[in-house]
Tab-separated table of C-alpha atoms in Angstrom:
chain	number	residue	atom	x	y	z
A	29	UNK	CA	-0.352	0.392	0.002
A	30	UNK	CA	1.528	3.073	-0.772
A	31	UNK	CA	1.316	5.386	1.541
A	32	UNK	CA	-1.568	7.953	1.210
A	33	UNK	CA	-2.753	8.535	4.524
A	34	UNK	CA	-0.580	11.159	6.125
A	35	UNK	CA	-1.341	12.858	3.217
A	36	UNK	CA	-4.515	12.612	4.037
A	37	UNK	CA	-4.478	13.062	7.337
A	38	UNK	CA	-2.344	16.881	6.672
A	39	UNK	CA	-4.183	18.200	4.124
A	40	UNK	CA	-7.634	17.831	7.058
A	41	UNK	CA	-4.873	18.847	10.159
A	42	UNK	CA	-6.059	22.381	9.185
A	43	UNK	CA	-9.558	21.931	8.424
A	44	UNK	CA	-10.450	19.658	11.392
A	45	UNK	CA	-7.895	21.257	14.483
A	46	UNK	CA	-11.026	21.425	17.057
A	47	UNK	CA	-11.378	17.544	16.948
A	48	UNK	CA	-7.451	16.757	16.565
A	49	UNK	CA	-6.885	18.968	19.147
A	50	UNK	CA	-3.780	20.700	17.482
A	51	UNK	CA	-1.404	23.687	19.013
A	52	UNK	CA	-1.518	26.827	17.870
A	53	UNK	CA	-1.404	27.474	13.577
A	54	UNK	CA	2.302	27.654	13.956
A	55	UNK	CA	2.562	24.543	14.693
A	56	UNK	CA	0.209	23.117	12.542
A	57	UNK	CA	1.716	24.977	9.354
A	58	UNK	CA	5.200	23.672	10.658
A	59	UNK	CA	4.038	19.466	11.563
A	60	UNK	CA	2.940	20.095	7.730
A	61	UNK	CA	6.332	21.515	6.373
A	62	UNK	CA	7.967	18.602	7.826
A	63	UNK	CA	6.054	15.891	6.232
A	64	UNK	CA	5.834	16.673	2.905
A	65	UNK	CA	8.791	15.003	2.277
A	66	UNK	CA	6.697	11.692	3.837
A	67	UNK	CA	3.652	11.524	1.321
A	68	UNK	CA	2.659	11.360	-2.302
A	69	UNK	CA	3.012	13.578	-4.848
A	70	UNK	CA	-0.538	12.755	-5.455
A	71	UNK	CA	-2.965	15.429	-4.054
A	72	UNK	CA	-4.980	14.158	-1.356
A	73	UNK	CA	-8.689	13.607	-1.123
A	74	UNK	CA	-10.768	16.887	0.326
A	75	UNK	CA	-11.048	17.314	3.801
A	76	UNK	CA	-14.747	16.713	4.590
A	77	UNK	CA	-16.677	15.258	7.815
A	78	UNK	CA	-15.908	11.411	7.816
A	79	UNK	CA	-13.178	9.826	5.226
A	80	UNK	CA	-14.414	7.306	3.608
A	81	UNK	CA	-12.694	4.097	4.330
A	82	UNK	CA	-8.792	3.473	3.191
A	83	UNK	CA	-8.804	0.108	1.593
A	84	UNK	CA	-5.901	-2.267	1.044
A	85	UNK	CA	-4.706	-3.222	-2.479
A	86	UNK	CA	-6.455	-6.778	-1.286
A	87	UNK	CA	-9.859	-4.566	-1.222
A	88	UNK	CA	-9.725	-5.357	2.836
A	89	UNK	CA	-11.319	-2.931	4.581
A	90	UNK	CA	-7.956	-1.220	6.756
A	91	UNK	CA	-7.985	-1.841	10.640
A	92	UNK	CA	-6.060	-1.330	13.344
A	93	UNK	CA	-5.243	-2.279	16.371
A	94	UNK	CA	-3.931	0.045	19.547
A	95	UNK	CA	-3.142	-2.006	23.174
A	96	UNK	CA	-2.229	0.514	25.748
A	97	UNK	CA	-2.492	0.939	29.449
A	98	UNK	CA	-4.744	3.929	30.897
A	99	UNK	CA	-6.688	4.567	33.565
A	100	UNK	CA	-9.013	7.408	34.869
A	101	UNK	CA	-9.099	10.298	32.033
A	102	UNK	CA	-5.865	9.456	29.820
A	103	UNK	CA	-8.120	6.725	29.052
A	104	UNK	CA	-11.048	8.411	27.547
A	105	UNK	CA	-7.963	11.055	25.514
A	106	UNK	CA	-6.565	8.371	24.709
A	107	UNK	CA	-9.776	6.605	23.124
A	108	UNK	CA	-11.376	10.295	21.626
A	109	UNK	CA	-6.810	11.093	19.711
A	110	UNK	CA	-8.348	7.197	18.238
A	111	UNK	CA	-11.622	8.601	17.571
A	112	UNK	CA	-10.595	12.383	15.328
A	113	UNK	CA	-8.038	9.331	13.441
A	114	UNK	CA	-10.791	7.951	12.751
A	115	UNK	CA	-12.823	10.492	10.896
A	116	UNK	CA	-9.726	12.427	9.784
A	117	UNK	CA	-8.445	9.489	7.443
A	118	UNK	CA	-11.513	6.498	7.314
A	119	UNK	CA	-9.075	4.226	9.078
A	120	UNK	CA	-11.146	1.570	11.935
A	121	UNK	CA	-8.421	2.205	14.857
A	122	UNK	CA	-9.594	-0.536	18.109
A	123	UNK	CA	-8.050	0.257	20.844
A	124	UNK	CA	-7.939	-2.192	23.520
A	125	UNK	CA	-6.951	-0.978	27.160
A	126	UNK	CA	-5.641	-3.129	30.178
A	127	UNK	CA	-4.380	-1.846	33.874
A	128	UNK	CA	-0.603	0.904	34.815
A	129	UNK	CA	0.616	-2.853	36.523
A	130	UNK	CA	3.240	-5.395	35.569
A	131	UNK	CA	0.588	-7.361	33.645
A	132	UNK	CA	1.199	-6.002	30.378
A	133	UNK	CA	3.844	-7.805	29.989
A	134	UNK	CA	2.698	-10.995	30.227
A	135	UNK	CA	-0.646	-10.018	27.744
A	136	UNK	CA	2.047	-8.219	25.069
A	137	UNK	CA	3.121	-12.254	25.195
A	138	UNK	CA	0.224	-14.252	25.569
A	139	UNK	CA	-0.355	-11.916	22.555
A	140	UNK	CA	2.796	-13.011	21.205
A	141	UNK	CA	2.626	-16.518	20.656
A	142	UNK	CA	-1.607	-17.231	20.408
A	143	UNK	CA	-0.191	-14.714	16.562
A	144	UNK	CA	-1.918	-12.220	17.651
A	145	UNK	CA	0.156	-9.128	18.546
A	146	UNK	CA	-1.902	-5.679	18.146
A	147	UNK	CA	-0.592	-3.435	15.316
A	148	UNK	CA	1.240	-0.773	17.406
A	149	UNK	CA	0.940	-0.991	21.033
A	150	UNK	CA	2.500	1.294	24.736
A	151	UNK	CA	5.319	-1.226	25.376
A	152	UNK	CA	6.913	-1.140	29.089
A	153	UNK	CA	10.814	0.775	28.905
A	154	UNK	CA	12.776	-2.246	29.573
A	155	UNK	CA	11.212	-4.710	27.376
A	156	UNK	CA	11.738	-2.345	23.958
A	157	UNK	CA	15.204	-3.550	23.308
A	158	UNK	CA	14.112	-7.263	23.898
A	159	UNK	CA	10.762	-7.079	21.800
A	160	UNK	CA	13.414	-5.832	19.730
A	161	UNK	CA	16.013	-7.948	19.780
A	162	UNK	CA	13.623	-10.957	19.111
A	163	UNK	CA	12.517	-9.600	15.535
A	164	UNK	CA	8.995	-8.193	16.853
A	165	UNK	CA	9.029	-4.331	16.246
A	166	UNK	CA	9.547	-2.543	12.997
A	167	UNK	CA	12.055	-0.773	11.992
A	168	UNK	CA	10.606	3.698	12.362
A	169	UNK	CA	14.600	5.267	11.158
A	170	UNK	CA	12.032	5.824	7.779
A	171	UNK	CA	9.815	7.845	9.552
A	172	UNK	CA	12.474	10.428	10.710
A	173	UNK	CA	14.208	10.110	7.892
A	174	UNK	CA	10.828	12.008	5.723
A	175	UNK	CA	9.787	14.576	8.020
A	176	UNK	CA	7.258	12.049	9.224
A	177	UNK	CA	8.577	12.375	12.822
A	178	UNK	CA	10.459	15.165	13.995
A	179	UNK	CA	13.639	14.709	16.319
A	180	UNK	CA	11.872	14.170	19.465
A	181	UNK	CA	13.666	14.883	22.893
A	182	UNK	CA	16.804	12.508	23.386
A	183	UNK	CA	15.466	11.406	27.144
A	184	UNK	CA	12.489	9.509	25.235
A	185	UNK	CA	14.183	8.214	22.109
A	186	UNK	CA	15.003	4.228	22.699
A	187	UNK	CA	17.901	3.360	19.907
A	188	UNK	CA	18.896	-0.313	19.382
A	189	UNK	CA	23.121	-1.022	19.622
A	190	UNK	CA	23.361	0.056	16.386
A	191	UNK	CA	21.845	3.518	16.903
A	192	UNK	CA	18.788	3.082	14.728
A	193	UNK	CA	14.947	4.456	16.348
A	194	UNK	CA	12.812	1.514	17.586
A	195	UNK	CA	10.689	3.572	19.963
A	196	UNK	CA	9.728	6.806	20.897
A	197	UNK	CA	7.080	7.594	24.215
A	198	UNK	CA	4.598	9.585	23.727
A	199	UNK	CA	5.322	11.745	27.294
A	200	UNK	CA	7.881	12.300	29.081
A	201	UNK	CA	6.422	11.961	32.001
A	202	UNK	CA	8.346	13.245	34.975
A	203	UNK	CA	8.481	11.831	39.625
A	204	UNK	CA	6.376	14.742	40.673
A	205	UNK	CA	6.378	15.777	44.232
A	206	UNK	CA	1.482	16.314	44.938
A	207	UNK	CA	0.792	17.550	48.321
A	208	UNK	CA	-3.201	18.297	50.095
A	209	UNK	CA	-2.114	22.096	50.858
A	210	UNK	CA	-5.163	21.993	53.860
A	211	UNK	CA	-2.989	19.756	55.920
A	212	UNK	CA	-0.172	22.073	55.279
A	213	UNK	CA	-2.155	24.705	56.013
A	214	UNK	CA	-3.635	23.325	58.920
A	215	UNK	CA	-0.596	22.686	60.401
A	216	UNK	CA	0.791	25.432	59.404
A	217	UNK	CA	3.243	24.304	57.498
A	218	UNK	CA	4.657	26.079	54.163
A	219	UNK	CA	4.323	24.589	50.667
A	220	UNK	CA	6.850	23.112	49.427
A	221	UNK	CA	8.773	24.880	46.121
A	222	UNK	CA	8.133	24.955	42.172
A	223	UNK	CA	12.371	26.021	41.671
A	224	UNK	CA	14.871	23.034	41.325
A	225	UNK	CA	17.433	25.393	42.979
A	226	UNK	CA	14.986	26.008	46.217
A	227	UNK	CA	13.395	21.736	46.123
A	228	UNK	CA	14.011	20.457	49.938
A	229	UNK	CA	16.807	19.555	51.561
A	230	UNK	CA	16.294	15.776	53.127
A	231	UNK	CA	16.266	17.008	56.044
A	232	UNK	CA	13.940	19.072	55.819
A	233	UNK	CA	11.420	16.976	54.727
A	234	UNK	CA	11.410	14.125	57.172
A	235	UNK	CA	10.828	17.097	59.691
A	236	UNK	CA	7.104	18.186	57.447
A	237	UNK	CA	6.420	14.701	56.730
A	238	UNK	CA	6.651	13.988	60.867
A	239	UNK	CA	5.102	16.411	61.846
A	240	UNK	CA	2.286	15.363	58.717
A	241	UNK	CA	1.595	11.954	60.084
A	242	UNK	CA	-1.058	11.623	62.786
A	243	UNK	CA	-1.791	8.472	64.443
A	244	UNK	CA	-5.892	7.693	65.383
A	245	UNK	CA	-5.072	9.758	69.093
A	246	UNK	CA	-4.294	13.008	66.948
A	247	UNK	CA	-0.976	13.036	68.199
A	248	UNK	CA	2.090	13.541	64.904
A	249	UNK	CA	5.049	11.295	64.773
A	250	UNK	CA	7.128	14.234	66.480
A	251	UNK	CA	6.003	14.033	69.085
A	252	UNK	CA	6.123	13.012	72.534
A	253	UNK	CA	3.786	9.828	72.844
A	254	UNK	CA	2.592	8.503	68.651
A	255	UNK	CA	1.513	5.433	68.100
A	256	UNK	CA	3.357	3.670	64.805
A	257	UNK	CA	0.672	0.413	64.899
A	258	UNK	CA	-2.822	2.993	64.311
A	259	UNK	CA	-1.512	5.477	61.657
A	260	UNK	CA	-4.392	7.684	61.043
A	261	UNK	CA	-2.611	10.052	58.177
A	262	UNK	CA	0.942	9.491	56.284
A	263	UNK	CA	3.234	11.903	55.971
A	264	UNK	CA	3.632	10.366	52.442
A	265	UNK	CA	3.238	7.680	49.933
A	266	UNK	CA	4.658	6.045	46.952
A	267	UNK	CA	2.540	4.694	44.292
A	268	UNK	CA	5.016	1.544	44.742
A	269	UNK	CA	9.014	1.271	44.500
A	270	UNK	CA	8.942	-0.334	41.360
A	271	UNK	CA	11.839	0.739	38.923
A	272	UNK	CA	12.270	4.413	38.273
A	273	UNK	CA	10.413	5.127	41.221
A	274	UNK	CA	13.229	3.589	43.332
A	275	UNK	CA	16.066	5.102	41.292
A	276	UNK	CA	15.021	8.435	41.574
A	277	UNK	CA	16.322	9.035	44.862
A	278	UNK	CA	19.613	6.867	43.625
A	279	UNK	CA	21.087	9.537	41.555
A	280	UNK	CA	19.724	12.212	43.742
A	281	UNK	CA	22.183	10.977	46.127
A	282	UNK	CA	25.070	11.105	43.565
A	283	UNK	CA	24.506	7.520	42.662
A	284	UNK	CA	22.120	5.526	40.176
A	285	UNK	CA	22.953	3.201	37.889
A	286	UNK	CA	24.604	3.662	35.411
A	287	UNK	CA	26.513	7.288	34.097
A	288	UNK	CA	24.630	8.881	31.438
A	289	UNK	CA	26.666	6.706	29.304
A	290	UNK	CA	26.145	3.836	29.854
A	291	UNK	CA	29.774	3.175	31.098
A	292	UNK	CA	30.352	3.442	34.877
A	293	UNK	CA	28.316	0.858	36.470
A	294	UNK	CA	26.629	3.190	39.738
A	295	UNK	CA	24.516	0.682	41.393
A	296	UNK	CA	26.849	-0.275	43.655
A	297	UNK	CA	28.012	2.296	45.029
A	298	UNK	CA	27.710	3.597	48.607
A	299	UNK	CA	26.030	6.913	47.364
A	300	UNK	CA	23.478	4.394	45.563
A	301	UNK	CA	22.890	2.403	48.612
A	302	UNK	CA	22.798	5.426	50.802
A	303	UNK	CA	20.020	6.776	49.141
A	304	UNK	CA	18.009	4.301	47.767
A	305	UNK	CA	17.974	4.014	52.457
A	306	UNK	CA	17.205	7.239	53.132
A	307	UNK	CA	13.341	6.275	51.590
A	308	UNK	CA	12.828	2.801	52.895
A	309	UNK	CA	13.863	4.987	56.932
A	310	UNK	CA	10.808	6.391	55.651
A	311	UNK	CA	9.213	3.308	56.036
A	312	UNK	CA	10.761	1.123	58.921
A	313	UNK	CA	12.384	4.316	60.833
A	314	UNK	CA	10.062	7.447	60.714
A	315	UNK	CA	7.298	5.656	60.006
A	316	UNK	CA	5.675	8.726	58.131
A	317	UNK	CA	5.789	6.437	54.709
A	318	UNK	CA	2.805	3.963	54.039
A	319	UNK	CA	4.833	0.626	53.138
A	320	UNK	CA	5.414	0.296	50.041
A	321	UNK	CA	6.833	-3.024	47.411
A	322	UNK	CA	8.945	-3.286	44.589
A	323	UNK	CA	5.693	-4.300	41.922
A	324	UNK	CA	1.965	-3.023	42.098
A	325	UNK	CA	0.544	-5.185	44.672
A	326	UNK	CA	2.204	-2.023	46.338
A	327	UNK	CA	0.122	0.505	44.476
A	328	UNK	CA	-2.477	2.792	46.589
A	329	UNK	CA	-2.908	4.026	42.905
A	330	UNK	CA	-3.489	7.810	42.126
A	331	UNK	CA	-3.191	10.464	43.280
A	332	UNK	CA	-7.305	11.554	43.545
A	333	UNK	CA	-7.025	7.902	45.766
A	334	UNK	CA	-3.709	8.543	47.513
A	335	UNK	CA	-4.469	12.649	48.559
A	336	UNK	CA	-8.429	13.121	48.032
A	337	UNK	CA	-8.642	9.444	50.273
A	338	UNK	CA	-7.040	11.245	53.147
A	339	UNK	CA	-5.416	8.951	53.760
A	340	UNK	CA	-1.891	11.821	52.677
A	341	UNK	CA	-0.706	14.679	52.760
A	342	UNK	CA	1.634	14.141	50.519
A	343	UNK	CA	2.054	11.831	47.710
A	344	UNK	CA	5.288	10.880	45.002
A	345	UNK	CA	4.132	9.668	41.376
A	346	UNK	CA	4.985	10.497	37.838
A	347	UNK	CA	3.409	13.469	36.391
A	348	UNK	CA	0.679	11.122	34.139
A	349	UNK	CA	-1.759	11.601	37.306
A	350	UNK	CA	-1.619	15.459	37.408
A	351	UNK	CA	-4.872	14.203	34.417
A	352	UNK	CA	-6.781	13.465	37.844
A	353	UNK	CA	-6.360	16.346	39.800
A	354	UNK	CA	-9.592	16.887	38.185
A	355	UNK	CA	-11.955	14.138	40.147
A	356	UNK	CA	-10.595	14.976	43.387
A	357	UNK	CA	-13.440	17.466	45.528
A	358	UNK	CA	-13.317	19.354	48.603
A	359	UNK	CA	-9.153	18.934	49.160
A	360	UNK	CA	-7.063	21.099	47.717
A	361	UNK	CA	-4.130	19.612	45.880
A	362	UNK	CA	-0.529	21.286	44.796
A	363	UNK	CA	2.524	20.246	43.126
A	364	UNK	CA	6.462	20.670	43.762
A	365	UNK	CA	9.831	18.867	42.606
A	366	UNK	CA	10.669	16.889	44.793
A	367	UNK	CA	12.606	17.229	48.248
A	368	UNK	CA	17.103	16.799	46.668
A	369	UNK	CA	19.277	15.222	48.002
A	370	UNK	CA	22.834	16.093	47.202
A	371	UNK	CA	21.186	17.001	44.314
A	372	UNK	CA	17.781	18.290	43.207
A	373	UNK	CA	16.584	15.457	40.142
A	374	UNK	CA	13.744	13.544	39.266
A	375	UNK	CA	13.246	10.371	37.180
A	376	UNK	CA	11.781	11.037	33.683
A	377	UNK	CA	9.740	8.087	31.985
A	378	UNK	CA	8.410	7.918	29.312
A	379	UNK	CA	4.908	5.553	28.038
A	380	UNK	CA	6.970	3.966	24.682
A	381	UNK	CA	4.951	3.208	21.916
A	382	UNK	CA	5.970	0.247	19.266
A	383	UNK	CA	4.364	-0.781	16.250
A	384	UNK	CA	4.157	-4.280	15.603
A	385	UNK	CA	6.445	-5.997	12.300
A	386	UNK	CA	3.066	-8.867	12.267
A	387	UNK	CA	1.250	-5.697	10.969
A	388	UNK	CA	-0.910	-7.048	7.557
A	389	UNK	CA	-0.842	-2.566	7.206
A	390	UNK	CA	2.599	-2.125	8.033
A	391	UNK	CA	2.301	1.690	6.337
A	392	UNK	CA	-1.101	2.307	7.630
A	393	UNK	CA	-0.193	1.393	11.074
A	394	UNK	CA	3.406	3.124	10.221
A	395	UNK	CA	1.223	7.076	9.833
A	396	UNK	CA	-1.195	5.972	12.729
A	397	UNK	CA	2.558	5.674	14.714
A	398	UNK	CA	3.688	9.236	13.106
A	399	UNK	CA	0.198	10.802	14.473
A	400	UNK	CA	-0.377	9.619	17.639
A	401	UNK	CA	3.328	10.762	19.258
A	402	UNK	CA	3.388	14.429	17.999
A	403	UNK	CA	1.636	16.502	20.706
A	404	UNK	CA	-0.067	18.468	17.863
A	405	UNK	CA	-2.295	15.764	17.486
A	406	UNK	CA	-2.826	14.675	21.571
A	407	UNK	CA	-2.796	18.250	22.578
A	408	UNK	CA	-5.626	17.104	25.169
A	409	UNK	CA	-3.594	14.997	27.178
A	410	UNK	CA	-0.656	17.350	27.348
A	411	UNK	CA	-3.597	19.865	28.590
A	412	UNK	CA	-4.562	17.384	30.775
A	413	UNK	CA	-1.388	17.071	32.428
A	414	UNK	CA	-1.167	13.354	31.417
A	415	UNK	CA	1.150	13.462	28.640
A	416	UNK	CA	4.581	15.476	28.762
A	417	UNK	CA	5.251	16.660	25.386
A	418	UNK	CA	7.976	14.962	23.706
A	419	UNK	CA	9.920	17.561	22.321
A	420	UNK	CA	11.970	20.502	22.665
A	421	UNK	CA	9.766	23.441	21.323
A	422	UNK	CA	6.964	21.886	23.388
A	423	UNK	CA	8.920	24.039	26.280
A	424	UNK	CA	11.128	26.672	24.382
A	425	UNK	CA	8.389	27.978	21.913
A	426	UNK	CA	6.119	30.591	24.132
A	427	UNK	CA	3.094	29.848	21.888
A	428	UNK	CA	3.622	26.720	22.183
A	429	UNK	CA	3.813	26.403	25.733
A	430	UNK	CA	0.608	28.303	26.318
A	431	UNK	CA	-1.362	26.222	24.356
A	432	UNK	CA	-0.298	22.595	25.969
A	433	UNK	CA	0.185	24.471	29.624
A	434	UNK	CA	-3.919	26.867	29.913
A	435	UNK	CA	-5.555	24.303	31.291
A	436	UNK	CA	-2.934	22.887	34.235
A	437	UNK	CA	-2.172	24.580	37.842
A	438	UNK	CA	-0.080	27.095	38.047
A	439	UNK	CA	1.944	26.123	40.210
A	440	UNK	CA	1.872	22.084	38.213
A	441	UNK	CA	3.410	24.436	35.366
A	442	UNK	CA	6.271	25.764	37.770
A	443	UNK	CA	7.602	22.697	38.832
A	444	UNK	CA	7.973	20.796	34.642
A	445	UNK	CA	9.894	24.239	33.586
A	446	UNK	CA	11.955	24.701	36.434
A	447	UNK	CA	12.878	20.809	35.703
A	448	UNK	CA	13.388	20.645	32.027
A	449	UNK	CA	15.291	24.456	32.064
A	450	UNK	CA	17.833	22.642	35.022
A	451	UNK	CA	20.373	20.995	32.926
A	452	UNK	CA	21.094	17.612	34.836
A	453	UNK	CA	18.622	18.269	36.639
A	454	UNK	CA	15.968	15.151	34.592
A	455	UNK	CA	17.989	11.228	35.257
A	456	UNK	CA	16.492	9.350	32.133
A	457	UNK	CA	15.840	5.445	32.930
A	458	UNK	CA	18.324	3.340	32.540
A	459	UNK	CA	16.397	1.491	30.350
A	460	UNK	CA	15.660	3.672	27.511
A	461	UNK	CA	19.651	2.850	26.568
A	462	UNK	CA	21.108	0.252	28.309
A	463	UNK	CA	20.869	-3.360	26.736
A	464	UNK	CA	21.255	-5.158	29.399
A	465	UNK	CA	19.116	-3.347	32.174
A	466	UNK	CA	16.303	-6.003	31.782
A	467	UNK	CA	17.941	-8.898	32.983
A	468	UNK	CA	19.985	-6.789	35.369
A	469	UNK	CA	16.113	-5.690	36.785
A	470	UNK	CA	15.645	-8.767	36.089
A	471	UNK	CA	17.364	-10.329	39.086
A	472	UNK	CA	17.021	-7.369	41.308
A	473	UNK	CA	13.939	-7.987	42.041
A	474	UNK	CA	14.126	-11.001	43.543
A	475	UNK	CA	16.166	-9.921	46.436
A	476	UNK	CA	15.306	-5.624	46.426
A	477	UNK	CA	11.660	-6.108	48.577
A	478	UNK	CA	14.051	-7.533	52.170
A	479	UNK	CA	15.375	-4.799	52.503
A	480	UNK	CA	12.000	-2.246	51.205
A	481	UNK	CA	10.182	-3.848	54.057
A	482	UNK	CA	13.039	-3.584	56.605
A	483	UNK	CA	13.862	-7.456	56.483
A	484	UNK	CA	17.208	-6.321	55.942
A	485	UNK	CA	19.994	-2.593	55.169
A	486	UNK	CA	19.525	-2.031	51.760
A	487	UNK	CA	23.404	-2.039	51.835
A	488	UNK	CA	22.748	-5.938	53.350
A	489	UNK	CA	20.899	-6.410	50.346
A	490	UNK	CA	23.217	-5.345	47.406
A	491	UNK	CA	25.886	-7.346	48.492
A	492	UNK	CA	23.826	-10.438	47.930
A	493	UNK	CA	22.710	-8.978	44.884
A	494	UNK	CA	24.936	-6.548	43.470
A	495	UNK	CA	27.599	-8.722	41.960
A	496	UNK	CA	25.808	-11.622	39.530
A	497	UNK	CA	23.992	-8.500	38.540
A	498	UNK	CA	27.306	-6.334	37.978
A	499	UNK	CA	28.126	-9.326	35.559
A	500	UNK	CA	24.617	-8.824	33.717
A	501	UNK	CA	25.942	-5.692	33.104
A	502	UNK	CA	29.153	-6.426	31.927
A	503	UNK	CA	27.631	-8.950	29.128
A	504	UNK	CA	26.352	-6.253	27.507
A	505	UNK	CA	23.808	-7.481	25.635
A	506	UNK	CA	20.318	-7.919	26.022
A	507	UNK	CA	20.330	-11.921	26.175
């Protein structure tokens, strides 16, 4: 099938801007100009309210399947983006949504074994290189070479060992601090900063957590007589302590997993151990955070459940939770930068989107791929906060910034822009660039809950697991 679909999309983009949620007219024009190299020279069909459904060369109607994970508002907005694409192209999109937990990879494996892989899907960052090495992913370099996809942020671009792009994150998700303004006001505590340069020190963070953690008798963790076995409100909660959810304190303390170029192993360094122990101590030493493990089984849920439910004064989770703040009634929610240790650092991820080479309509699937990862076509998702832009110009062009941030809380925008503008304050998840990450992490999961639940110290657990993890790192391979 010739690539006519994308040309059709571009001709319709301006006419259907209200439907597709395109950004400013400048951004729309840039998209048209940038994509022209990847289209046929034929004049596209004129815009219509609903395009006639295209057909493959064998006469079959083209339908594409999209598998993704989501919860809350994000699910509705992804589905709306699919409906917009159907109206613009006539191609039917059959989307399937799963919960935001570790069941996704298991489900993909089942679909692979049954020969029913979708055309496109989200994929866990840690699994991109694995599926690419298995020969399941379609190359997307041609989309960049043709201009169908402009250059994306390095932090959400996944490349194979040869430097070829195999996936791009739909969003530039960042770990953020959410908090209950009403609880802060009642306790007379100033709000945390939205400026990386003014982030709380770790000692200040512990002190605030103690003042905001209360037991059933009204005693705080900072007072004598506090009963840690009968906590009513925790000072802070974590959605879970899985992967990047626990890696950010390692980098904040001057350690990490590996260096940014992947050449130095940092996971067993004293700074890394201390950084994670600081978080574990919030749970088991200071009793200001609820128990959390390395799986989503320990998940509290979204910010609407954590802070909206009244059980937490603060909550650390991804920026995708910004989309759930409107679901909270009767509580004023604030957003701020994470506390610092030696450095003020957050962690990013991005829900990579991939095309499977088993697709019956590969060219159409690639066109839909280009549409989905274009921020102009997901402006409502950006405006909700469920996604953050995956292109640099959306953080520098004032017109674009104004468009996607207009409905977000002022403190959320300040926090995001502060992280983006402070060099070195966003640590990239090594799953994006470290081939052996998946098998290293699989080994790590066998041990780490012993530290998270207080059975052993982080140092003791690392002494047991790090020799093998370092050996796996040194293989330099996915498998």
